[in-house]
PDB file of C-alpha atoms in Angstrom:
ATOM      1  CA  MET A   1     -51.122 175.214 -99.628  1.00 47.00           C
ATOM      2  CA  VAL A   2     -53.031 178.072-101.291  1.00 52.00           C
ATOM      3  CA  LYS A   3     -54.348 177.052-104.694  1.00 65.00           C
ATOM      4  CA  GLN A   4     -53.001 179.159-107.536  1.00 67.00           C
ATOM      5  CA  PRO A   5     -55.538 181.032-109.698  1.00 75.00           C
ATOM      6  CA  PRO A   6     -55.800 179.776-113.311  1.00 91.00           C
ATOM      7  CA  PHE A   7     -53.722 181.398-116.052  1.00 94.00           C
ATOM      8  CA  THR A   8     -56.840 182.955-117.583  1.00 93.00           C
ATOM      9  CA  THR A   9     -57.260 185.014-114.415  1.00 95.00           C
ATOM     10  CA  LEU A  10     -53.602 185.823-113.690  1.00 95.00           C
ATOM     11  CA  PHE A  11     -52.832 187.008-117.210  1.00 96.00           C
ATOM     12  CA  GLN A  12     -55.642 189.543-117.167  1.00 95.00           C
ATOM     13  CA  SER A  13     -53.023 191.713-115.447  1.00 95.00           C
ATOM     14  CA  ALA A  14     -50.537 193.248-117.905  1.00 96.00           C
ATOM     15  CA  ASP A  15     -48.124 193.912-115.025  1.00 96.00           C
ATOM     16  CA  PHE A  16     -48.197 190.260-113.970  1.00 96.00           C
ATOM     17  CA  ALA A  17     -47.764 189.145-117.592  1.00 97.00           C
ATOM     18  CA  LYS A  18     -44.840 191.541-118.095  1.00 97.00           C
ATOM     19  CA  ASN A  19     -43.025 190.237-115.014  1.00 97.00           C
ATOM     20  CA  TYR A  20     -43.762 186.652-116.049  1.00 97.00           C
ATOM     21  CA  LEU A  21     -42.312 187.189-119.534  1.00 97.00           C
ATOM     22  CA  THR A  22     -39.302 189.081-118.195  1.00 97.00           C
ATOM     23  CA  ASN A  23     -38.407 186.148-115.957  1.00 95.00           C
ATOM     24  CA  HIS A  24     -38.686 183.776-118.917  1.00 93.00           C
ATOM     25  CA  TYR A  25     -36.525 185.955-121.171  1.00 95.00           C
ATOM     26  CA  LYS A  26     -33.671 186.500-118.693  1.00 93.00           C
ATOM     27  CA  ALA A  27     -31.900 183.288-119.688  1.00 88.00           C
ATOM     28  CA  TYR A  28     -32.039 184.041-123.437  1.00 89.00           C
ATOM     29  CA  PHE A  29     -31.965 187.797-124.084  1.00 92.00           C
ATOM     30  CA  THR A  30     -29.726 190.657-122.991  1.00 90.00           C
ATOM     31  CA  HIS A  31     -32.642 193.072-122.482  1.00 93.00           C
ATOM     32  CA  PRO A  32     -35.501 190.905-121.186  1.00 95.00           C
ATOM     33  CA  GLU A  33     -37.542 193.833-119.841  1.00 95.00           C
ATOM     34  CA  GLU A  34     -37.658 195.453-123.288  1.00 95.00           C
ATOM     35  CA  LYS A  35     -38.712 192.213-124.946  1.00 95.00           C
ATOM     36  CA  ALA A  36     -41.409 191.657-122.323  1.00 96.00           C
ATOM     37  CA  TYR A  37     -42.719 195.214-122.697  1.00 95.00           C
ATOM     38  CA  LYS A  38     -42.842 194.815-126.485  1.00 94.00           C
ATOM     39  CA  CYS A  39     -44.977 191.651-126.566  1.00 95.00           C
ATOM     40  CA  CYS A  40     -46.819 191.890-123.229  1.00 96.00           C
ATOM     41  CA  TYR A  41     -50.143 193.053-124.667  1.00 96.00           C
ATOM     42  CA  SER A  42     -50.057 190.594-127.574  1.00 97.00           C
ATOM     43  CA  PHE A  43     -49.587 187.878-124.951  1.00 97.00           C
ATOM     44  CA  VAL A  44     -52.508 189.128-122.852  1.00 97.00           C
ATOM     45  CA  TYR A  45     -54.748 189.484-125.905  1.00 98.00           C
ATOM     46  CA  TYR A  46     -53.992 185.936-127.089  1.00 97.00           C
ATOM     47  CA  ILE A  47     -54.980 184.641-123.648  1.00 97.00           C
ATOM     48  CA  GLU A  48     -58.131 186.731-123.515  1.00 97.00           C
ATOM     49  CA  LEU A  49     -59.245 185.927-127.068  1.00 97.00           C
ATOM     50  CA  GLY A  50     -58.589 182.238-126.481  1.00 97.00           C
ATOM     51  CA  SER A  51     -60.711 182.390-123.336  1.00 96.00           C
ATOM     52  CA  HIS A  52     -63.606 183.996-125.228  1.00 97.00           C
ATOM     53  CA  TYR A  53     -63.488 181.315-127.928  1.00 97.00           C
ATOM     54  CA  PHE A  54     -63.272 178.554-125.334  1.00 96.00           C
ATOM     55  CA  ASP A  55     -66.072 179.897-123.159  1.00 96.00           C
ATOM     56  CA  GLN A  56     -68.346 180.170-126.185  1.00 97.00           C
ATOM     57  CA  GLY A  57     -67.277 176.699-127.318  1.00 96.00           C
ATOM     58  CA  LYS A  58     -68.379 175.188-124.020  1.00 95.00           C
ATOM     59  CA  ARG A  59     -71.864 176.682-124.494  1.00 95.00           C
ATOM     60  CA  ALA A  60     -72.145 176.040-128.237  1.00 97.00           C
ATOM     61  CA  PRO A  61     -74.088 173.151-129.828  1.00 95.00           C
ATOM     62  CA  LEU A  62     -72.085 170.187-131.072  1.00 94.00           C
ATOM     63  CA  SER A  63     -72.469 171.370-134.669  1.00 94.00           C
ATOM     64  CA  ILE A  64     -70.039 174.303-134.180  1.00 96.00           C
ATOM     65  CA  LYS A  65     -68.266 173.415-130.918  1.00 97.00           C
ATOM     66  CA  PRO A  66     -65.048 172.019-132.514  1.00 97.00           C
ATOM     67  CA  VAL A  67     -64.333 175.253-134.398  1.00 97.00           C
ATOM     68  CA  LEU A  68     -64.633 177.449-131.322  1.00 98.00           C
ATOM     69  CA  LEU A  69     -62.548 175.130-129.129  1.00 98.00           C
ATOM     70  CA  PHE A  70     -59.883 174.851-131.838  1.00 97.00           C
ATOM     71  CA  TYR A  71     -59.484 178.619-132.184  1.00 97.00           C
ATOM     72  CA  GLY A  72     -59.497 179.000-128.419  1.00 97.00           C
ATOM     73  CA  LEU A  73     -56.656 176.520-127.977  1.00 97.00           C
ATOM     74  CA  SER A  74     -54.779 177.995-130.955  1.00 97.00           C
ATOM     75  CA  ASN A  75     -54.733 181.431-129.340  1.00 97.00           C
ATOM     76  CA  TRP A  76     -53.530 180.042-126.011  1.00 98.00           C
ATOM     77  CA  LEU A  77     -50.745 178.168-127.807  1.00 97.00           C
ATOM     78  CA  LYS A  78     -49.699 181.362-129.580  1.00 97.00           C
ATOM     79  CA  ALA A  79     -49.424 182.994-126.152  1.00 97.00           C
ATOM     80  CA  ALA A  80     -47.284 180.033-125.053  1.00 97.00           C
ATOM     81  CA  LEU A  81     -45.012 180.657-128.053  1.00 97.00           C
ATOM     82  CA  LEU A  82     -44.445 184.235-126.913  1.00 97.00           C
ATOM     83  CA  THR A  83     -42.867 182.920-123.704  1.00 96.00           C
ATOM     84  CA  ILE A  84     -40.124 181.388-125.909  1.00 94.00           C
ATOM     85  CA  ASP A  85     -40.150 183.559-129.020  1.00 94.00           C
ATOM     86  CA  PRO A  86     -41.024 187.231-128.347  1.00 94.00           C
ATOM     87  CA  ASP A  87     -40.891 187.956-132.095  1.00 92.00           C
ATOM     88  CA  TYR A  88     -43.670 185.498-133.029  1.00 93.00           C
ATOM     89  CA  PRO A  89     -44.967 185.650-135.724  1.00 92.00           C
ATOM     90  CA  ALA A  90     -41.775 186.742-137.490  1.00 89.00           C
ATOM     91  CA  THR A  91     -42.880 185.348-140.885  1.00 89.00           C
ATOM     92  CA  THR A  92     -46.104 184.340-142.597  1.00 89.00           C
ATOM     93  CA  GLN A  93     -44.794 180.749-142.819  1.00 88.00           C
ATOM     94  CA  VAL A  94     -45.757 180.087-139.190  1.00 90.00           C
ATOM     95  CA  LEU A  95     -49.352 181.302-139.564  1.00 89.00           C
ATOM     96  CA  ALA A  96     -50.852 178.260-141.341  1.00 91.00           C
ATOM     97  CA  HIS A  97     -52.224 175.346-139.306  1.00 93.00           C
ATOM     98  CA  GLY A  98     -49.187 173.150-139.984  1.00 92.00           C
ATOM     99  CA  LEU A  99     -51.420 170.094-140.470  1.00 94.00           C
ATOM    100  CA  SER A 100     -53.497 168.803-143.351  1.00 92.00           C
ATOM    101  CA  ALA A 101     -56.520 166.527-143.567  1.00 86.00           C
ATOM    102  CA  ARG A 102     -58.010 164.396-146.304  1.00 75.00           C
ATOM    103  CA  LYS A 103     -60.321 166.763-148.162  1.00 68.00           C
ATOM    104  CA  ARG A 104     -63.101 164.369-149.120  1.00 65.00           C
ATOM    105  CA  LYS A 105     -64.352 161.561-146.882  1.00 66.00           C
ATOM    106  CA  LYS A 106     -64.647 158.216-148.655  1.00 66.00           C
ATOM    107  CA  GLN A 107     -67.690 155.966-148.519  1.00 70.00           C
ATOM    108  CA  GLY A 108     -67.760 154.064-145.242  1.00 75.00           C
ATOM    109  CA  TYR A 109     -65.646 156.750-143.554  1.00 82.00           C
ATOM    110  CA  GLU A 110     -64.963 156.278-139.832  1.00 87.00           C
ATOM    111  CA  PHE A 111     -63.482 159.018-137.691  1.00 91.00           C
ATOM    112  CA  LEU A 112     -61.079 156.727-135.829  1.00 91.00           C
ATOM    113  CA  SER A 113     -59.581 155.565-139.142  1.00 90.00           C
ATOM    114  CA  ASP A 114     -59.071 159.095-140.432  1.00 91.00           C
ATOM    115  CA  GLU A 115     -55.600 160.621-140.559  1.00 92.00           C
ATOM    116  CA  VAL A 116     -53.927 163.965-140.116  1.00 93.00           C
ATOM    117  CA  ARG A 117     -50.641 164.747-141.867  1.00 93.00           C
ATOM    118  CA  TYR A 118     -47.703 166.802-140.574  1.00 93.00           C
ATOM    119  CA  GLN A 119     -46.742 169.756-142.788  1.00 93.00           C
ATOM    120  CA  LYS A 120     -43.253 171.219-143.170  1.00 92.00           C
ATOM    121  CA  GLU A 121     -44.320 174.724-142.159  1.00 92.00           C
ATOM    122  CA  GLY A 122     -47.055 176.282-140.064  1.00 93.00           C
ATOM    123  CA  LEU A 123     -48.132 176.599-136.457  1.00 95.00           C
ATOM    124  CA  PHE A 124     -48.022 172.921-135.480  1.00 94.00           C
ATOM    125  CA  PRO A 125     -44.371 172.164-136.402  1.00 93.00           C
ATOM    126  CA  TYR A 126     -43.370 175.538-134.952  1.00 94.00           C
ATOM    127  CA  LEU A 127     -45.125 174.755-131.662  1.00 94.00           C
ATOM    128  CA  SER A 128     -43.583 171.301-131.581  1.00 92.00           C
ATOM    129  CA  SER A 129     -40.078 172.639-132.180  1.00 92.00           C
ATOM    130  CA  LYS A 130     -40.189 175.747-129.996  1.00 93.00           C
ATOM    131  CA  LEU A 131     -42.238 174.559-127.017  1.00 91.00           C
ATOM    132  CA  PHE A 132     -41.085 170.940-126.799  1.00 89.00           C
ATOM    133  CA  ASN A 133     -37.909 170.717-128.891  1.00 87.00           C
ATOM    134  CA  ILE A 134     -39.412 167.996-131.101  1.00 87.00           C
ATOM    135  CA  LYS A 135     -38.979 167.954-134.871  1.00 87.00           C
ATOM    136  CA  GLN A 136     -41.866 166.220-136.610  1.00 84.00           C
ATOM    137  CA  VAL A 137     -41.403 164.193-139.798  1.00 81.00           C
ATOM    138  CA  THR A 138     -42.931 166.141-142.684  1.00 86.00           C
ATOM    139  CA  GLY A 139     -45.615 164.122-144.451  1.00 86.00           C
ATOM    140  CA  GLU A 140     -46.024 161.579-141.646  1.00 89.00           C
ATOM    141  CA  LYS A 141     -49.650 160.531-141.053  1.00 91.00           C
ATOM    142  CA  ILE A 142     -51.205 159.984-137.637  1.00 92.00           C
ATOM    143  CA  LYS A 143     -54.502 158.131-137.176  1.00 93.00           C
ATOM    144  CA  MET A 144     -57.232 159.590-134.987  1.00 94.00           C
ATOM    145  CA  ARG A 145     -57.395 156.178-133.311  1.00 94.00           C
ATOM    146  CA  HIS A 146     -53.787 156.471-132.095  1.00 93.00           C
ATOM    147  CA  LEU A 147     -54.445 159.969-130.765  1.00 95.00           C
ATOM    148  CA  LEU A 148     -57.660 159.077-128.919  1.00 96.00           C
ATOM    149  CA  PHE A 149     -56.488 155.762-127.483  1.00 94.00           C
ATOM    150  CA  ASN A 150     -53.618 157.585-125.770  1.00 92.00           C
ATOM    151  CA  ILE A 151     -55.771 160.069-123.834  1.00 95.00           C
ATOM    152  CA  PRO A 152     -56.343 158.932-120.200  1.00 96.00           C
ATOM    153  CA  GLU A 153     -59.866 160.309-119.909  1.00 97.00           C
ATOM    154  CA  MET A 154     -60.961 158.440-123.060  1.00 97.00           C
ATOM    155  CA  GLN A 155     -60.090 154.956-121.793  1.00 96.00           C
ATOM    156  CA  THR A 156     -63.452 154.122-120.208  1.00 96.00           C
ATOM    157  CA  ILE A 157     -65.628 154.955-123.198  1.00 96.00           C
ATOM    158  CA  LEU A 158     -63.223 153.315-125.664  1.00 96.00           C
ATOM    159  CA  PHE A 159     -63.216 150.117-123.616  1.00 95.00           C
ATOM    160  CA  SER A 160     -67.029 150.191-123.460  1.00 96.00           C
ATOM    161  CA  LEU A 161     -67.341 150.615-127.227  1.00 95.00           C
ATOM    162  CA  PHE A 162     -64.395 148.556-128.512  1.00 94.00           C
ATOM    163  CA  ASN A 163     -63.366 146.355-125.563  1.00 94.00           C
ATOM    164  CA  GLU A 164     -59.790 147.643-125.637  1.00 91.00           C
ATOM    165  CA  THR A 165     -57.652 150.396-124.142  1.00 91.00           C
ATOM    166  CA  GLY A 166     -54.446 152.130-125.159  1.00 93.00           C
ATOM    167  CA  LEU A 167     -53.006 152.971-121.744  1.00 94.00           C
ATOM    168  CA  VAL A 168     -52.141 151.152-118.528  1.00 92.00           C
ATOM    169  CA  PRO A 169     -52.238 153.048-115.191  1.00 91.00           C
ATOM    170  CA  LEU A 170     -49.209 153.117-112.891  1.00 90.00           C
ATOM    171  CA  ASN A 171     -49.362 152.708-109.114  1.00 89.00           C
ATOM    172  CA  VAL A 172     -47.702 155.389-107.004  1.00 86.00           C
ATOM    173  CA  MET A 173     -44.913 154.062-104.777  1.00 82.00           C
ATOM    174  CA  THR A 174     -44.015 155.385-101.323  1.00 72.00           C
ATOM    175  CA  ASP A 175     -41.080 157.435-102.660  1.00 74.00           C
ATOM    176  CA  PRO A 176     -41.984 160.678-104.487  1.00 71.00           C
ATOM    177  CA  ASP A 177     -41.898 160.574-108.291  1.00 81.00           C
ATOM    178  CA  ASN A 178     -41.702 156.769-108.318  1.00 86.00           C
ATOM    179  CA  TYR A 179     -44.280 154.515-109.955  1.00 89.00           C
ATOM    180  CA  LEU A 180     -44.882 150.798-110.277  1.00 88.00           C
ATOM    181  CA  LEU A 181     -46.530 148.681-112.963  1.00 89.00           C
ATOM    182  CA  LYS A 182     -47.343 145.042-112.279  1.00 89.00           C
ATOM    183  CA  LYS A 183     -46.365 142.938-115.296  1.00 87.00           C
ATOM    184  CA  ALA A 184     -49.569 140.917-114.921  1.00 86.00           C
ATOM    185  CA  ARG A 185     -51.588 144.060-115.762  1.00 87.00           C
ATOM    186  CA  LEU A 186     -50.124 144.091-119.275  1.00 86.00           C
ATOM    187  CA  ASN A 187     -51.182 140.473-119.856  1.00 84.00           C
ATOM    188  CA  PHE A 188     -48.359 139.970-122.370  1.00 86.00           C
ATOM    189  CA  LYS A 189     -46.495 136.827-123.308  1.00 88.00           C
ATOM    190  CA  ASP A 190     -42.774 136.950-122.527  1.00 88.00           C
ATOM    191  CA  HIS A 191     -41.645 137.952-126.024  1.00 88.00           C
ATOM    192  CA  GLU A 192     -44.407 140.600-126.158  1.00 88.00           C
ATOM    193  CA  PHE A 193     -43.300 142.001-122.825  1.00 89.00           C
ATOM    194  CA  GLN A 194     -39.645 142.131-123.890  1.00 90.00           C
ATOM    195  CA  ARG A 195     -40.607 144.032-127.032  1.00 91.00           C
ATOM    196  CA  TRP A 196     -42.808 146.406-125.004  1.00 89.00           C
ATOM    197  CA  LEU A 197     -40.008 147.074-122.509  1.00 87.00           C
ATOM    198  CA  ARG A 198     -37.497 147.691-125.297  1.00 87.00           C
ATOM    199  CA  LEU A 199     -39.829 150.203-126.953  1.00 87.00           C
ATOM    200  CA  VAL A 200     -40.523 151.984-123.658  1.00 85.00           C
ATOM    201  CA  ASN A 201     -36.800 152.333-123.001  1.00 80.00           C
ATOM    202  CA  ASP A 202     -36.084 153.473-126.566  1.00 80.00           C
ATOM    203  CA  LEU A 203     -38.867 156.059-126.589  1.00 77.00           C
ATOM    204  CA  SER A 204     -38.486 157.373-123.043  1.00 74.00           C
ATOM    205  CA  ASP A 205     -37.015 160.747-122.237  1.00 73.00           C
ATOM    206  CA  PRO A 206     -33.499 160.374-120.727  1.00 72.00           C
ATOM    207  CA  ASN A 207     -34.859 161.714-117.419  1.00 74.00           C
ATOM    208  CA  ILE A 208     -37.231 158.751-117.088  1.00 80.00           C
ATOM    209  CA  ILE A 209     -35.617 155.773-115.366  1.00 82.00           C
ATOM    210  CA  VAL A 210     -37.221 152.386-116.103  1.00 84.00           C
ATOM    211  CA  GLN A 211     -36.176 149.365-114.027  1.00 83.00           C
ATOM    212  CA  ASN A 212     -37.279 145.805-114.814  1.00 85.00           C
ATOM    213  CA  LYS A 213     -37.922 143.892-111.572  1.00 87.00           C
ATOM    214  CA  GLU A 214     -39.082 140.293-111.143  1.00 83.00           C
ATOM    215  CA  GLU A 215     -42.853 140.905-111.110  1.00 86.00           C
ATOM    216  CA  SER A 216     -43.091 144.607-111.795  1.00 88.00           C
ATOM    217  CA  ILE A 217     -41.553 147.602-113.513  1.00 87.00           C
ATOM    218  CA  HIS A 218     -40.357 150.591-111.485  1.00 88.00           C
ATOM    219  CA  ILE A 219     -40.384 153.995-113.181  1.00 85.00           C
ATOM    220  CA  LYS A 220     -38.998 157.299-111.905  1.00 85.00           C
ATOM    221  CA  ILE A 221     -40.565 160.380-113.529  1.00 80.00           C
ATOM    222  CA  PRO A 222     -39.541 163.974-112.689  1.00 75.00           C
ATOM    223  CA  PRO A 223     -42.814 165.819-111.919  1.00 70.00           C
ATOM    224  CA  GLU A 224     -41.793 169.233-113.213  1.00 63.00           C
ATOM    225  CA  THR A 225     -41.666 168.003-116.810  1.00 59.00           C
ATOM    226  CA  LEU A 226     -44.275 165.257-116.681  1.00 64.00           C
ATOM    227  CA  SER A 227     -46.654 167.014-119.080  1.00 59.00           C
ATOM    228  CA  GLN A 228     -43.899 167.468-121.701  1.00 62.00           C
ATOM    229  CA  PHE A 229     -43.026 163.802-122.131  1.00 66.00           C
ATOM    230  CA  CYS A 230     -44.352 162.116-125.260  1.00 75.00           C
ATOM    231  CA  LEU A 231     -44.522 158.632-123.771  1.00 80.00           C
ATOM    232  CA  ILE A 232     -46.170 159.419-120.447  1.00 84.00           C
ATOM    233  CA  ARG A 233     -49.788 160.518-120.066  1.00 89.00           C
ATOM    234  CA  ALA A 234     -51.358 161.948-116.923  1.00 89.00           C
ATOM    235  CA  SER A 235     -55.043 162.381-116.101  1.00 93.00           C
ATOM    236  CA  MET A 236     -56.477 165.455-114.431  1.00 92.00           C
ATOM    237  CA  SER A 237     -57.116 163.305-111.362  1.00 91.00           C
ATOM    238  CA  GLY A 238     -53.370 162.644-111.038  1.00 87.00           C
ATOM    239  CA  ILE A 239     -53.150 159.076-112.391  1.00 90.00           C
ATOM    240  CA  VAL A 240     -50.079 158.456-114.569  1.00 89.00           C
ATOM    241  CA  TYR A 241     -50.185 156.062-117.535  1.00 91.00           C
ATOM    242  CA  LEU A 242     -47.864 154.264-119.934  1.00 89.00           C
ATOM    243  CA  PRO A 243     -48.972 153.159-123.420  1.00 91.00           C
ATOM    244  CA  ARG A 244     -49.945 149.538-123.967  1.00 91.00           C
ATOM    245  CA  TYR A 245     -48.696 149.888-127.555  1.00 89.00           C
ATOM    246  CA  PRO A 246     -45.733 152.337-127.486  1.00 87.00           C
ATOM    247  CA  GLU A 247     -45.247 152.132-131.244  1.00 87.00           C
ATOM    248  CA  GLU A 248     -48.697 153.709-131.751  1.00 86.00           C
ATOM    249  CA  ILE A 249     -48.367 156.672-129.403  1.00 83.00           C
ATOM    250  CA  PRO A 250     -47.787 159.966-131.267  1.00 84.00           C
ATOM    251  CA  ARG A 251     -44.371 161.541-130.687  1.00 82.00           C
ATOM    252  CA  THR A 252     -45.832 164.661-129.197  1.00 87.00           C
ATOM    253  CA  PRO A 253     -47.000 165.803-125.740  1.00 90.00           C
ATOM    254  CA  GLU A 254     -50.708 165.590-125.002  1.00 93.00           C
ATOM    255  CA  LEU A 255     -51.218 169.326-125.311  1.00 94.00           C
ATOM    256  CA  LEU A 256     -50.449 169.146-129.039  1.00 95.00           C
ATOM    257  CA  VAL A 257     -52.563 166.006-129.395  1.00 95.00           C
ATOM    258  CA  HIS A 258     -55.529 168.179-128.388  1.00 96.00           C
ATOM    259  CA  TYR A 259     -54.544 170.679-131.081  1.00 97.00           C
ATOM    260  CA  MET A 260     -54.404 167.903-133.688  1.00 96.00           C
ATOM    261  CA  LEU A 261     -57.778 166.392-132.767  1.00 97.00           C
ATOM    262  CA  LEU A 262     -59.538 169.743-132.534  1.00 97.00           C
ATOM    263  CA  TYR A 263     -58.001 170.748-135.886  1.00 96.00           C
ATOM    264  CA  GLN A 264     -59.348 167.595-137.529  1.00 95.00           C
ATOM    265  CA  LEU A 265     -62.827 167.965-136.060  1.00 95.00           C
ATOM    266  CA  SER A 266     -62.992 171.668-136.925  1.00 95.00           C
ATOM    267  CA  MET A 267     -62.077 170.870-140.538  1.00 93.00           C
ATOM    268  CA  ILE A 268     -64.759 168.168-140.711  1.00 92.00           C
ATOM    269  CA  CYS A 269     -67.423 170.394-139.249  1.00 91.00           C
ATOM    270  CA  ARG A 270     -66.528 173.238-141.645  1.00 91.00           C
ATOM    271  CA  TYR A 271     -65.931 171.350-144.897  1.00 89.00           C
ATOM    272  CA  GLU A 272     -67.620 167.931-144.594  1.00 88.00           C
ATOM    273  CA  THR A 273     -71.091 169.254-143.922  1.00 87.00           C
ATOM    274  CA  GLU A 274     -73.035 166.228-145.185  1.00 86.00           C
ATOM    275  CA  TRP A 275     -71.051 163.690-143.154  1.00 87.00           C
ATOM    276  CA  TRP A 276     -71.077 165.974-140.090  1.00 90.00           C
ATOM    277  CA  GLY A 277     -74.844 166.384-140.315  1.00 89.00           C
ATOM    278  CA  ASP A 278     -75.364 162.639-140.714  1.00 87.00           C
ATOM    279  CA  LEU A 279     -73.132 162.017-137.698  1.00 86.00           C
ATOM    280  CA  ILE A 280     -75.011 164.407-135.429  1.00 87.00           C
ATOM    281  CA  TYR A 281     -78.545 163.475-136.420  1.00 86.00           C
ATOM    282  CA  SER A 282     -78.518 159.815-137.535  1.00 81.00           C
ATOM    283  CA  PHE A 283     -76.841 158.131-134.499  1.00 77.00           C
ATOM    284  CA  SER A 284     -75.582 155.512-136.965  1.00 78.00           C
ATOM    285  CA  SER A 285     -72.108 154.644-135.612  1.00 84.00           C
ATOM    286  CA  ASN A 286     -69.708 154.697-132.671  1.00 91.00           C
ATOM    287  CA  ASP A 287     -68.218 157.950-133.985  1.00 92.00           C
ATOM    288  CA  LEU A 288     -70.808 160.159-132.288  1.00 93.00           C
ATOM    289  CA  PRO A 289     -70.265 158.987-128.667  1.00 95.00           C
ATOM    290  CA  VAL A 290     -66.474 159.044-129.181  1.00 96.00           C
ATOM    291  CA  ILE A 291     -66.480 162.586-130.596  1.00 96.00           C
ATOM    292  CA  THR A 292     -68.982 163.873-128.024  1.00 96.00           C
ATOM    293  CA  LYS A 293     -66.910 162.452-125.177  1.00 97.00           C
ATOM    294  CA  TRP A 294     -63.677 163.747-126.681  1.00 96.00           C
ATOM    295  CA  LEU A 295     -64.998 167.312-126.910  1.00 97.00           C
ATOM    296  CA  GLU A 296     -66.213 167.064-123.313  1.00 97.00           C
ATOM    297  CA  VAL A 297     -62.727 165.938-122.257  1.00 97.00           C
ATOM    298  CA  SER A 298     -60.867 168.545-124.276  1.00 96.00           C
ATOM    299  CA  GLN A 299     -62.892 171.524-123.095  1.00 95.00           C
ATOM    300  CA  SER A 300     -61.784 170.648-119.559  1.00 95.00           C
ATOM    301  CA  LYS A 301     -58.309 169.273-120.166  1.00 96.00           C
ATOM    302  CA  SER A 302     -56.934 171.725-122.731  1.00 96.00           C
ATOM    303  CA  PRO A 303     -57.021 174.616-120.200  1.00 96.00           C
ATOM    304  CA  TRP A 304     -55.583 172.255-117.561  1.00 95.00           C
ATOM    305  CA  LEU A 305     -52.653 171.332-119.834  1.00 94.00           C
ATOM    306  CA  ILE A 306     -52.006 174.950-120.824  1.00 95.00           C
ATOM    307  CA  ASN A 307     -52.026 175.925-117.164  1.00 94.00           C
ATOM    308  CA  GLN A 308     -49.391 173.242-116.516  1.00 90.00           C
ATOM    309  CA  PHE A 309     -47.267 174.680-119.302  1.00 92.00           C
ATOM    310  CA  PHE A 310     -47.384 178.191-117.890  1.00 94.00           C
ATOM    311  CA  PHE A 311     -46.976 177.081-114.277  1.00 91.00           C
ATOM    312  CA  PRO A 312     -45.244 173.661-114.198  1.00 84.00           C
ATOM    313  CA  LYS A 313     -45.186 171.810-110.903  1.00 73.00           C
ATOM    314  CA  LYS A 314     -41.950 172.282-108.981  1.00 59.00           C
ATOM    315  CA  GLU A 315     -42.422 169.505-106.486  1.00 47.00           C
TER     316      GLU A 315
END
């Protein structure tokens, strides 16, 4: 099979972008070609600007890297919105970040204990609603710990630093789209396992089928929407994971988790200068290796996740 070029390359062609948007609009609008023509160049410019930010972010020192990566991902997500809403931005209400952070860091502040709060209006709730059909609870707080512990590529460093993980990997079965999890891997007592299974069933998308066998759990996951599920996480290497603590996993796909974490770090690096400087130059806590690793992960995985959104797997 010929490997498809990345979205950053394909969408440098306005003709390709126009055809792509037209195909997306056919199911929703009576004149899809006109809609695609109208927003084609905005779409291309969002992609291109996002790529410039991201490329510079990869090269930038840690001190300013979060800001560049955040604006890069934000522009790509705005392009993603145009595939659903050709009139974006129709109002100024969708232009704000849609998240808020604690303005001043308290004494003894730790990044993993910090929180981000959902706002009623802005880009984040609009992305969540339009791209993934998820309505967030205004005012709800999410800890950085719960975001980071549910990223596959963060498991190794978090286990090294804190001797715990947030995800358990699934084994691929012989049938396509079918996975297996040995109950012994969870290392739960019976009542803990029953609670875990109940939460997994309650929080799963209806398309996910979970079967409780004698020594293992069998899970069927449709591949074309794998990246959109809130409960399931997939690594870039193709390993699929379930959360060890389903009640702690954020109710949002991983793509928006990257937006939330990059938002928080960009706010810290812009407005918490003293703490940010101490973090970078004093090597005084576990925050620095966690943040450094996270940025390394996100600068590779954010484009990978966006590419999956634009070109979801069909098989």
